[in-house]
Amino acid sequence: MTTEHNNITDGMHLMVDALKANGIETIFGVVGIPVTDLARHAQEAGIRYIGFRHEQSAGNAAAISGFITKKPGICLTVSAPGFLNGLTALACATVNGFPMIQISGSSDRNIIDLQQGDYEGLDQMNIAKPFVKAAYRINRPEDIATGVARAIRTALSGRPGGVYLDITTAMLSATMDADEAKKSLFAPVDPSPAQIPSDEAVERAVKLLMGAKKPLIIIGKGAAYSQADEKIRKFVESSGIPYLPMSMAKGLLPDDHPQCAAAARGFVLGNADVVVLLGARLNWLLSHGKGKKWNPDAKFIQLDIDAKEIDSNRPIAAPVVGDIGSSLCAILKKMEGNTLQPCKEWMANIEKTKNDNSAKMAVKFNSTAIPMNYFNALKAIKDVLDNNRDIYLVNEGANTLDNCRNVINMYNPRRRLDCGTWGVMGIGMGYSIAAAVVGKRPVVAIEGDSAFGFSGMEIETICRYKLPVTIVIFNNNGIYRGTDKNLGNGNDPSPTTLTIGARYDKMIEAFGGASFNVTTPEELSKALSEGIASQKPTLINCVIDPAVGVESGHIGNLNPKSTIK
């Protein structure tokens, strides 16, 4: 509620009131000049404030909160350096299609515009513009309600994304009549309206699909974000088409579903004749739909809310532009009375490929190697998580990410959270905190030792808020692996080598969390089970062989090597 004194309120209190009026329940941030009191008054008004050690982690938390809830996640930062720290997460949210609003305090406009050297003076709004869907500045308290509403509508409508909202120091301390302030408050009506595809587009897509002999559905995180879970399940199961889930779409249907073709990924991409892109984009994660991985004669049906995404890499034979839920409703209705029967030989070949690849994976799982490698360690984790299917799984790293994605099954939607479209390292702790706070369930974070270093100080945040987060660090002493040598004559470690024998478990002890140092699959299984059951901050230092790991994981082709010896 607005604090009134002689029927006067100020921009700081009105900002809190506007956020409350729009259903904002949580703010992630780092306080300082000029937003410290804003956080205090938000907390006073019943908005939960989660204070981080670094703005990028706070921004990552806000971004993934938007993905989980379909409501814009809020990140609050100080001016200039704090704003810039948060901007990476805001840009990443835009690229990934996560609704997020970064609210940053800013210095005196007059001094900034004349470049007279104000404290943390920076033209933040114009710097943000290339990286976000929109950037707005609120200069007067009477404009706060409009600014917040515009930011929310922009973040949510169409393809979701990041919005920057600049709040000036002068505005925060400016006063206005409290009654007029209350009258100004409102929440936007239908900020994310349905987008209905055209009848012609739906008919074209269904006609192409009905003629397919080797159809494939690729489910992307856009489909996961849509929360059209039942429609997606009905479309997949009624059609009988095999599907391939992208990383953050795992669990929309359980990974052990008979139509899941994840274990035959290479085979289905190379042989499918009609591919349905369901909230998935033909970007680098799918080799741009080109090259030896793909059937060059495949035709594409693409369901996407953004028309600009169509034909981005390969011609799309049947574009269906609209939101996922509305588009699937129309397609399912058009398919009524029609029987789609994928070729029996196609389905049999997929099943054979799945079985062959699963047998190869079983050999890796059954390794008795000590120190552990990725696969016998992940097998121990998999067995525990198969009995804890309701958790959130956060995952980042290079080999740790790639291997975990292939090994750990997901059974519920929007529970696997990873580095997404840009492959950004450092999302781990921010995502874990947000999942625990807004998801209200235990979290397991599986981290490469290098990736953990980007946001590792946030374990203090996890302990301060007593969050049910269990962190497993795959420690092989390096970036990719810990065995690289210095090519020169000096004594410095190689560019990819980290501290040999580091005990990351000791870090969390400083903040009161539980710690484990494990060297065998049995020890790992026991520690992980105890960490999840305790619902208390836990860190497991998982010692694996320094020699295991491939340069850049599965995308080594993107990391050029010198041609000069």
Coordinates of C-alpha atoms in Angstrom, one line a residue:
M1 CA 0.0 0.0 0.0
T2 CA 1.1 3.5 -0.7
T3 CA 2.5 5.2 2.4
E4 CA 0.7 8.5 2.8
H5 CA 1.8 11.6 4.6
N6 CA -0.6 14.6 4.4
N7 CA -2.2 12.7 1.5
I8 CA 1.1 12.7 -0.4
T9 CA 3.0 9.7 -1.8
D10 CA 6.2 9.3 -3.7
G11 CA 7.4 7.4 -6.8
M12 CA 9.1 4.7 -4.8
H13 CA 5.9 3.7 -3.0
L14 CA 3.8 4.1 -6.1
M15 CA 6.2 1.8 -8.0
V16 CA 5.7 -0.9 -5.4
D17 CA 1.9 -0.4 -5.7
A18 CA 2.0 -0.7 -9.4
L19 CA 3.9 -4.0 -9.2
K20 CA 1.5 -5.3 -6.6
A21 CA -1.5 -4.3 -8.8
N22 CA 0.0 -6.4 -11.6
G23 CA 0.3 -9.5 -9.5
I24 CA 4.1 -9.4 -9.0
E25 CA 5.0 -11.6 -6.1
T26 CA 8.8 -11.9 -6.3
I27 CA 11.7 -9.6 -7.1
F28 CA 15.2 -10.8 -7.7
G29 CA 18.0 -8.3 -7.4
V30 CA 21.0 -6.6 -5.9
V31 CA 20.3 -3.4 -3.9
G32 CA 22.3 -0.1 -3.8
I33 CA 21.9 3.5 -4.9
P34 CA 19.2 4.4 -5.8
V35 CA 16.9 1.4 -5.3
T36 CA 17.7 0.1 -1.8
D37 CA 14.5 1.6 -0.2
L38 CA 12.4 0.4 -3.2
A39 CA 13.4 -3.2 -2.2
R40 CA 12.7 -2.5 1.5
H41 CA 9.2 -1.1 0.7
A42 CA 8.4 -4.0 -1.7
Q43 CA 9.2 -6.4 1.1
E44 CA 7.1 -4.3 3.4
A45 CA 4.2 -4.6 1.0
G46 CA 4.4 -8.4 0.8
I47 CA 6.5 -8.9 -2.3
R48 CA 9.2 -11.4 -1.7
Y49 CA 12.6 -9.9 -2.4
I50 CA 15.5 -12.4 -3.1
G51 CA 18.8 -10.6 -2.8
F52 CA 21.7 -11.9 -4.8
R53 CA 25.5 -11.5 -4.8
H54 CA 25.7 -10.5 -8.5
E55 CA 23.1 -8.9 -10.9
Q56 CA 23.6 -11.4 -13.7
S57 CA 22.5 -14.3 -11.4
A58 CA 19.5 -12.2 -10.3
G59 CA 18.7 -11.6 -13.9
N60 CA 19.0 -15.3 -14.7
A61 CA 16.6 -16.1 -11.9
A62 CA 14.1 -13.5 -13.2
A63 CA 14.4 -14.9 -16.7
I64 CA 13.8 -18.6 -15.8
S65 CA 11.0 -17.5 -13.4
G66 CA 9.3 -16.1 -16.5
F67 CA 9.7 -19.4 -18.3
I68 CA 8.3 -21.4 -15.4
T69 CA 5.3 -19.2 -14.6
K70 CA 4.4 -17.4 -17.9
K71 CA 4.6 -14.2 -15.9
P72 CA 7.4 -11.6 -16.4
G73 CA 10.2 -12.2 -13.9
I74 CA 11.5 -9.0 -12.3
C75 CA 15.1 -8.2 -11.8
L76 CA 16.0 -5.0 -9.8
T77 CA 19.5 -3.5 -10.2
V78 CA 21.4 -0.3 -9.3
S79 CA 22.5 2.0 -12.0
A80 CA 25.4 1.7 -14.6
P81 CA 27.6 -1.3 -13.5
G82 CA 24.7 -3.1 -11.9
F83 CA 22.5 -2.4 -15.0
L84 CA 25.3 -3.7 -17.3
N85 CA 25.7 -6.8 -15.1
G86 CA 22.0 -7.6 -15.5
L87 CA 21.9 -6.8 -19.2
T88 CA 23.5 -10.1 -20.2
A89 CA 20.7 -12.1 -18.6
L90 CA 18.1 -9.7 -20.1
A91 CA 19.6 -10.2 -23.6
C92 CA 19.6 -14.0 -23.0
A93 CA 16.0 -13.9 -22.0
T94 CA 15.1 -12.1 -25.2
V95 CA 16.9 -14.6 -27.3
N96 CA 15.3 -17.5 -25.5
G97 CA 11.8 -16.1 -25.5
F98 CA 11.5 -15.7 -21.7
P99 CA 9.4 -12.9 -20.3
M100 CA 11.5 -10.7 -18.1
I101 CA 11.7 -7.1 -17.0
Q102 CA 14.9 -5.5 -15.7
I103 CA 14.1 -2.5 -13.6
S104 CA 17.2 -0.3 -13.0
G105 CA 17.7 2.9 -11.1
S106 CA 19.4 5.6 -13.1
S107 CA 21.2 8.9 -12.4
D108 CA 20.3 12.5 -13.1
R109 CA 19.1 12.8 -16.7
N110 CA 20.4 16.4 -17.1
I111 CA 23.9 15.5 -16.1
I112 CA 23.9 12.2 -18.1
D113 CA 22.6 13.9 -21.3
L114 CA 25.4 16.5 -21.1
Q115 CA 27.9 13.9 -20.1
Q116 CA 29.0 15.9 -17.1
G117 CA 30.1 12.9 -15.1
D118 CA 27.3 12.0 -12.7
Y119 CA 27.7 9.1 -10.2
E120 CA 27.3 6.0 -12.2
G121 CA 26.0 8.1 -15.1
L122 CA 25.1 6.0 -18.1
D123 CA 22.5 6.3 -20.8
Q124 CA 21.0 3.0 -19.8
M125 CA 17.8 3.0 -21.9
N126 CA 19.6 3.5 -25.2
I127 CA 22.3 1.0 -24.4
A128 CA 19.6 -1.6 -23.6
K129 CA 17.6 -1.1 -26.8
P130 CA 19.5 -3.4 -29.2
F131 CA 19.2 -6.3 -26.7
V132 CA 15.5 -6.3 -25.7
K133 CA 12.0 -6.2 -27.2
A134 CA 11.6 -2.7 -25.8
A135 CA 13.1 -0.2 -23.4
Y136 CA 11.1 2.5 -21.5
R137 CA 12.0 5.2 -19.0
I138 CA 9.7 6.6 -16.3
N139 CA 10.4 10.2 -15.5
R140 CA 7.3 11.1 -13.5
P141 CA 5.5 9.2 -10.8
E142 CA 2.1 9.8 -12.5
D143 CA 3.5 7.7 -15.4
I144 CA 4.5 4.7 -13.3
A145 CA 1.3 2.6 -13.8
T146 CA 1.5 3.1 -17.6
G147 CA 5.2 2.3 -17.7
V148 CA 4.8 -1.0 -15.7
A149 CA 1.8 -2.0 -17.8
R150 CA 3.6 -1.4 -21.1
A151 CA 6.6 -3.3 -19.9
I152 CA 4.4 -6.3 -18.9
R153 CA 2.4 -6.4 -22.1
T154 CA 5.6 -6.1 -24.2
A155 CA 7.4 -8.9 -22.3
L156 CA 4.4 -11.3 -22.6
S157 CA 2.8 -10.6 -26.0
G158 CA 3.8 -12.4 -29.2
R159 CA 7.2 -14.1 -28.7
P160 CA 8.0 -13.3 -25.1
G161 CA 11.3 -11.6 -24.2
G162 CA 13.2 -9.1 -22.2
V163 CA 12.1 -5.5 -21.4
Y164 CA 14.2 -2.8 -19.8
L165 CA 12.5 -0.3 -17.5
D166 CA 14.5 2.7 -16.5
I167 CA 13.5 4.5 -13.2
T168 CA 15.2 7.7 -12.5
T169 CA 16.4 8.8 -9.1
A170 CA 14.4 12.0 -9.4
M171 CA 11.2 10.1 -10.2
L172 CA 11.7 7.8 -7.2
S173 CA 11.8 10.7 -4.8
A174 CA 9.2 12.9 -6.5
T175 CA 5.8 13.3 -4.8
M176 CA 2.2 13.4 -5.9
D177 CA -1.3 13.4 -4.4
A178 CA -2.0 9.9 -2.9
D179 CA -5.6 9.8 -4.1
E180 CA -4.6 10.6 -7.7
A181 CA -1.8 8.0 -7.4
K182 CA -4.3 5.3 -6.4
K183 CA -6.5 6.2 -9.3
S184 CA -3.7 5.8 -11.8
L185 CA -3.1 2.1 -10.9
F186 CA -4.2 -0.6 -13.3
A187 CA -3.3 -3.9 -14.8
P188 CA -3.3 -4.5 -18.6
V189 CA -6.2 -6.5 -19.9
D190 CA -5.2 -9.7 -21.8
P191 CA -1.5 -8.8 -22.1
S192 CA -0.8 -12.0 -24.0
P193 CA -3.7 -12.4 -26.4
A194 CA -4.2 -15.6 -28.4
Q195 CA -3.0 -15.5 -32.0
I196 CA -5.2 -17.7 -34.2
P197 CA -3.6 -19.2 -37.3
S198 CA -5.4 -18.9 -40.7
D199 CA -7.6 -21.7 -41.9
E200 CA -5.5 -21.9 -45.1
A201 CA -2.3 -22.4 -43.1
V202 CA -3.9 -25.2 -41.0
E203 CA -5.3 -27.0 -44.0
R204 CA -1.9 -26.8 -45.8
A205 CA -0.1 -28.3 -42.8
V206 CA -2.6 -31.1 -42.3
K207 CA -2.6 -32.0 -46.0
L208 CA 1.3 -32.2 -46.0
L209 CA 1.2 -34.3 -42.8
M210 CA -1.3 -36.7 -44.1
G211 CA 0.9 -37.5 -47.0
A212 CA 4.0 -38.2 -44.9
K213 CA 5.5 -41.7 -44.7
K214 CA 8.3 -40.9 -42.3
P215 CA 7.0 -38.0 -40.2
L216 CA 8.8 -36.5 -37.1
I217 CA 7.7 -33.9 -34.5
I218 CA 10.4 -31.8 -32.9
I219 CA 9.2 -30.2 -29.7
G220 CA 11.0 -27.0 -28.6
K221 CA 11.0 -24.9 -25.5
G222 CA 8.5 -22.6 -27.1
A223 CA 6.0 -25.4 -26.8
A224 CA 7.1 -26.0 -23.2
Y225 CA 6.6 -22.3 -22.4
S226 CA 3.1 -22.3 -24.0
Q227 CA 1.8 -24.6 -21.2
A228 CA -0.5 -26.3 -23.9
D229 CA 0.6 -29.6 -22.4
E230 CA -2.6 -31.6 -23.0
K231 CA -3.0 -30.4 -26.5
I232 CA 0.6 -31.3 -27.3
R233 CA 0.1 -34.8 -25.8
K234 CA -3.1 -35.3 -27.7
F235 CA -1.5 -34.2 -31.0
V236 CA 1.5 -36.5 -30.5
E237 CA -0.5 -39.6 -29.3
S238 CA -3.4 -39.3 -31.7
S239 CA -1.1 -38.9 -34.7
G240 CA 1.2 -41.7 -33.7
I241 CA 4.2 -39.7 -34.9
P242 CA 7.6 -40.1 -33.2
Y243 CA 8.9 -37.0 -31.5
L244 CA 12.2 -35.5 -30.6
P245 CA 12.3 -33.2 -27.6
M246 CA 14.7 -30.3 -27.5
S247 CA 16.6 -30.0 -24.3
M248 CA 14.2 -27.7 -22.3
A249 CA 11.1 -29.5 -23.8
K250 CA 12.1 -32.8 -22.2
G251 CA 9.3 -33.9 -19.9
L252 CA 6.4 -32.4 -21.9
L253 CA 5.8 -36.1 -22.5
P254 CA 7.9 -38.4 -20.3
D255 CA 11.2 -39.4 -21.8
D256 CA 10.3 -43.1 -21.5
H257 CA 7.2 -42.5 -23.8
P258 CA 7.1 -45.1 -26.6
Q259 CA 7.0 -42.4 -29.3
C260 CA 10.1 -40.6 -27.9
A261 CA 12.9 -40.8 -30.5
A262 CA 15.6 -39.1 -28.5
A263 CA 17.7 -42.3 -28.5
A264 CA 17.5 -42.3 -32.3
R265 CA 18.1 -38.6 -32.9
G266 CA 20.6 -39.0 -35.7
F267 CA 18.5 -41.5 -37.5
V268 CA 15.2 -39.6 -37.4
L269 CA 16.8 -36.3 -38.5
G270 CA 18.6 -37.9 -41.4
N271 CA 15.5 -39.8 -42.7
A272 CA 12.3 -37.9 -41.8
D273 CA 10.4 -36.8 -44.9
V274 CA 8.0 -34.4 -43.1
V275 CA 9.1 -32.6 -39.9
V276 CA 6.8 -30.7 -37.6
L277 CA 8.6 -27.9 -35.8
L278 CA 6.5 -27.4 -32.7
G279 CA 7.8 -24.3 -31.0
A280 CA 11.3 -25.1 -32.1
R281 CA 13.6 -23.0 -34.3
L282 CA 16.0 -24.2 -37.0
N283 CA 18.9 -22.5 -35.4
W284 CA 22.4 -23.8 -34.6
L285 CA 20.9 -26.3 -32.1
L286 CA 19.4 -28.1 -35.0
S287 CA 22.3 -27.5 -37.4
H288 CA 20.2 -24.9 -39.1
G289 CA 18.2 -27.8 -40.7
K290 CA 21.1 -28.4 -43.1
G291 CA 24.1 -30.6 -43.7
K292 CA 24.7 -34.3 -43.4
K293 CA 22.6 -34.6 -40.3
W294 CA 19.4 -33.8 -42.2
N295 CA 17.4 -35.4 -45.0
P296 CA 17.9 -32.8 -47.8
D297 CA 14.5 -33.6 -49.2
A298 CA 12.5 -33.2 -45.9
K299 CA 9.6 -30.8 -45.9
F300 CA 8.8 -28.7 -42.9
I301 CA 5.7 -27.7 -41.0
Q302 CA 6.5 -24.9 -38.6
L303 CA 4.2 -23.8 -35.7
D304 CA 5.6 -20.5 -34.4
I305 CA 4.1 -17.3 -32.9
D306 CA 6.6 -15.2 -34.8
A307 CA 6.3 -15.0 -38.6
K308 CA 9.8 -13.6 -38.9
E309 CA 11.1 -17.0 -37.8
I310 CA 9.6 -18.8 -40.8
D311 CA 12.1 -19.6 -43.6
S312 CA 15.0 -18.5 -41.4
N313 CA 17.2 -21.4 -42.6
R314 CA 15.3 -23.7 -44.8
P315 CA 12.1 -23.1 -46.8
I316 CA 9.0 -23.9 -44.7
A317 CA 6.4 -25.7 -46.8
A318 CA 3.6 -25.2 -44.4
P319 CA 4.0 -22.3 -41.9
V320 CA 1.4 -22.0 -39.2
V321 CA 1.8 -18.7 -37.5
G322 CA 0.0 -18.4 -34.1
D323 CA 0.3 -19.4 -30.5
I324 CA 1.0 -23.1 -29.9
G325 CA -2.3 -23.8 -28.1
S326 CA -4.5 -22.2 -30.7
S327 CA -2.6 -23.7 -33.6
L328 CA -2.8 -27.2 -32.2
C329 CA -6.5 -26.8 -31.5
A330 CA -7.1 -25.9 -35.2
I331 CA -4.9 -28.7 -36.4
L332 CA -6.5 -31.3 -34.2
K333 CA -9.9 -30.2 -35.4
K334 CA -8.9 -30.4 -39.0
M335 CA -7.5 -33.9 -38.4
E336 CA -10.7 -35.3 -37.0
G337 CA -11.9 -38.3 -38.9
N338 CA -8.5 -38.7 -40.7
T339 CA -6.2 -41.5 -39.8
L340 CA -2.5 -40.8 -39.9
Q341 CA -0.4 -43.9 -40.0
P342 CA 3.3 -43.5 -40.2
C343 CA 5.0 -46.2 -42.3
K344 CA 5.5 -49.4 -40.2
E345 CA 9.0 -49.8 -41.5
W346 CA 9.8 -46.2 -40.3
M347 CA 8.6 -47.0 -36.8
A348 CA 10.4 -50.3 -36.7
N349 CA 13.7 -48.8 -37.8
I350 CA 13.4 -46.1 -35.2
E351 CA 12.7 -48.7 -32.5
K352 CA 15.7 -50.8 -33.6
T353 CA 18.0 -47.8 -33.6
K354 CA 16.8 -46.8 -30.1
N355 CA 17.5 -50.3 -28.8
D356 CA 20.9 -50.4 -30.4
N357 CA 21.9 -47.0 -29.0
S358 CA 20.5 -47.9 -25.6
A359 CA 22.6 -51.1 -25.5
K360 CA 25.7 -49.0 -26.3
M361 CA 24.9 -46.6 -23.6
A362 CA 24.4 -49.4 -21.1
V363 CA 28.0 -50.4 -21.7
K364 CA 29.1 -46.9 -20.7
F365 CA 26.8 -46.9 -17.7
N366 CA 28.3 -50.2 -16.4
S367 CA 31.9 -48.8 -16.3
T368 CA 33.6 -49.6 -13.1
A369 CA 36.2 -46.9 -13.7
I370 CA 37.6 -45.0 -10.7
P371 CA 38.1 -42.1 -10.8
M372 CA 34.6 -41.9 -12.2
N373 CA 33.8 -40.8 -15.7
Y374 CA 30.8 -38.9 -16.8
F375 CA 28.7 -42.0 -17.5
N376 CA 29.0 -44.1 -14.4
A377 CA 28.6 -40.9 -12.4
L378 CA 25.5 -39.9 -14.3
K379 CA 24.1 -43.4 -14.0
A380 CA 24.2 -43.1 -10.2
I381 CA 22.4 -39.7 -10.5
K382 CA 19.9 -41.1 -13.0
D383 CA 18.9 -43.9 -10.6
V384 CA 18.2 -41.4 -7.8
L385 CA 16.3 -39.0 -10.0
D386 CA 14.2 -41.7 -11.5
N387 CA 12.8 -42.0 -7.9
N388 CA 12.5 -38.2 -7.5
R389 CA 10.6 -37.3 -10.6
D390 CA 9.1 -34.1 -9.2
I391 CA 12.3 -32.2 -8.9
Y392 CA 13.6 -29.4 -11.0
L393 CA 16.9 -30.2 -12.8
V394 CA 19.3 -27.4 -13.6
N395 CA 22.2 -28.3 -15.9
E396 CA 25.2 -26.5 -17.4
G397 CA 28.7 -27.1 -18.5
A398 CA 30.2 -28.5 -21.7
N399 CA 30.5 -32.3 -21.4
T400 CA 28.5 -32.2 -18.2
L401 CA 25.6 -30.5 -20.1
D402 CA 25.8 -32.7 -23.2
N403 CA 26.1 -36.0 -21.4
C404 CA 23.5 -35.2 -18.8
R405 CA 21.0 -34.1 -21.4
N406 CA 21.4 -37.6 -23.1
V407 CA 21.3 -39.6 -19.9
I408 CA 18.9 -38.1 -17.4
N409 CA 15.2 -38.7 -18.2
M410 CA 12.6 -36.0 -17.4
Y411 CA 9.0 -36.9 -16.6
N412 CA 7.3 -33.5 -16.1
P413 CA 7.1 -30.4 -18.2
R414 CA 9.3 -27.3 -17.6
R415 CA 11.5 -29.1 -15.1
R416 CA 14.7 -29.3 -17.1
L417 CA 16.4 -25.8 -17.1
D418 CA 19.6 -25.3 -18.9
C419 CA 21.7 -22.8 -20.8
G420 CA 19.3 -22.5 -23.8
T421 CA 19.8 -20.9 -27.1
W422 CA 23.1 -19.0 -26.5
G423 CA 24.7 -21.8 -24.5
V424 CA 25.5 -19.3 -21.7
M425 CA 27.5 -20.6 -18.8
G426 CA 26.7 -19.2 -15.3
I427 CA 22.9 -19.7 -15.3
G428 CA 23.1 -22.5 -12.8
M429 CA 22.7 -20.9 -9.4
G430 CA 20.3 -18.2 -10.6
Y431 CA 18.1 -20.8 -12.3
S432 CA 18.3 -23.0 -9.2
I433 CA 17.2 -20.2 -6.8
A434 CA 14.3 -19.2 -9.0
A435 CA 13.1 -22.8 -9.5
A436 CA 13.1 -23.3 -5.7
V437 CA 11.4 -20.0 -5.0
V438 CA 8.7 -19.9 -7.7
G439 CA 8.6 -23.6 -8.5
K440 CA 8.3 -24.5 -4.8
R441 CA 10.0 -27.8 -5.3
P442 CA 13.4 -29.3 -4.6
V443 CA 16.1 -28.6 -7.1
V444 CA 19.1 -30.6 -8.3
A445 CA 21.8 -28.6 -10.2
I446 CA 24.3 -30.7 -12.1
E447 CA 27.3 -28.4 -12.9
G448 CA 30.6 -28.6 -14.6
D449 CA 33.3 -27.3 -12.4
S450 CA 34.1 -24.5 -14.8
A451 CA 30.4 -23.5 -15.3
F452 CA 29.9 -23.4 -11.5
G453 CA 32.6 -20.8 -11.1
F454 CA 30.6 -18.2 -13.0
S455 CA 27.9 -18.0 -10.3
G456 CA 29.3 -20.1 -7.4
M457 CA 29.1 -17.3 -4.8
E458 CA 25.3 -17.6 -5.0
I459 CA 25.6 -20.7 -2.8
E460 CA 25.6 -18.1 0.0
T461 CA 22.2 -16.8 -1.4
I462 CA 20.9 -20.4 -1.4
C463 CA 22.0 -20.9 2.2
R464 CA 20.7 -17.5 3.3
Y465 CA 17.2 -18.3 2.1
K466 CA 17.4 -21.9 3.2
L467 CA 16.4 -23.2 -0.2
P468 CA 16.1 -27.0 -1.1
V469 CA 18.9 -27.0 -3.7
T470 CA 21.4 -29.9 -4.1
I471 CA 24.4 -29.0 -6.3
V472 CA 26.5 -31.7 -7.9
I473 CA 29.8 -30.4 -9.3
F474 CA 31.5 -32.7 -11.8
N475 CA 35.1 -31.9 -10.9
N476 CA 37.7 -32.9 -13.4
N477 CA 40.1 -30.0 -12.6
G478 CA 39.5 -28.0 -15.8
I479 CA 37.5 -26.5 -18.6
Y480 CA 36.6 -29.5 -20.7
R481 CA 39.3 -31.6 -18.8
G482 CA 42.1 -31.0 -16.4
T483 CA 45.0 -32.6 -18.2
D484 CA 46.0 -29.9 -20.8
K485 CA 49.7 -28.7 -20.7
N486 CA 51.2 -25.3 -20.9
L487 CA 52.6 -25.1 -24.5
G488 CA 55.2 -22.6 -23.4
N489 CA 58.1 -22.8 -21.0
G490 CA 56.4 -21.1 -18.1
N491 CA 55.1 -22.6 -14.9
D492 CA 51.5 -21.2 -15.3
P493 CA 48.7 -23.8 -15.8
S494 CA 47.3 -24.2 -19.2
P495 CA 44.4 -22.0 -20.3
T496 CA 41.9 -24.8 -19.6
T497 CA 43.3 -26.0 -16.3
L498 CA 41.7 -25.2 -13.0
T499 CA 43.0 -25.8 -9.4
I500 CA 44.0 -29.5 -9.1
G501 CA 42.0 -31.3 -6.4
A502 CA 39.8 -28.4 -5.6
R503 CA 37.3 -29.1 -2.8
Y504 CA 34.2 -27.2 -3.8
D505 CA 32.3 -28.9 -1.0
K506 CA 34.2 -26.8 1.5
M507 CA 32.8 -23.6 0.1
I508 CA 29.2 -24.3 1.2
E509 CA 30.4 -25.2 4.7
A510 CA 31.2 -21.5 5.3
F511 CA 27.5 -20.6 4.9
G512 CA 26.0 -23.5 6.9
G513 CA 25.2 -25.9 4.1
A514 CA 25.7 -29.6 3.9
S515 CA 28.8 -30.9 2.1
F516 CA 29.9 -34.2 0.5
N517 CA 33.1 -35.2 -1.3
V518 CA 32.5 -38.3 -3.3
T519 CA 34.8 -40.5 -5.4
T520 CA 32.6 -43.5 -6.3
P521 CA 29.1 -44.0 -7.8
E522 CA 27.9 -45.5 -4.5
E523 CA 29.0 -42.5 -2.5
L524 CA 27.4 -40.1 -5.1
S525 CA 24.1 -42.0 -5.0
K526 CA 24.0 -41.8 -1.2
A527 CA 25.0 -38.1 -1.0
L528 CA 22.4 -37.1 -3.6
S529 CA 19.6 -39.0 -2.0
E530 CA 20.4 -37.4 1.4
G531 CA 20.6 -34.0 -0.1
I532 CA 17.2 -34.2 -1.8
A533 CA 15.6 -35.8 1.2
S534 CA 16.9 -33.1 3.6
Q535 CA 15.5 -30.2 1.4
K536 CA 18.4 -28.2 2.7
P537 CA 21.3 -26.5 0.8
T538 CA 23.7 -29.2 -0.2
L539 CA 26.9 -29.3 -2.3
I540 CA 28.5 -32.5 -3.6
N541 CA 32.0 -32.4 -5.0
C542 CA 32.0 -35.3 -7.4
V543 CA 35.6 -36.2 -8.3
I544 CA 35.9 -37.5 -11.9
D545 CA 38.8 -38.4 -14.0
P546 CA 40.7 -35.3 -15.1
A547 CA 41.3 -36.9 -18.5
V548 CA 37.7 -37.4 -19.4
G549 CA 36.0 -34.7 -21.4
V550 CA 36.0 -33.7 -25.0
E551 CA 37.1 -30.2 -26.2
S552 CA 34.0 -28.0 -26.3
G553 CA 31.7 -31.0 -25.6
H554 CA 29.4 -31.9 -28.6
I555 CA 30.1 -28.7 -30.4
G556 CA 33.8 -28.9 -30.8
N557 CA 33.3 -28.0 -34.5
L558 CA 32.5 -24.5 -33.4
N559 CA 35.9 -24.0 -31.7
P560 CA 38.5 -23.4 -34.4
K561 CA 42.0 -24.9 -34.1
S562 CA 45.2 -23.3 -35.3
T563 CA 46.3 -24.8 -38.6
I564 CA 50.0 -23.9 -37.8
K565 CA 52.0 -26.4 -35.9

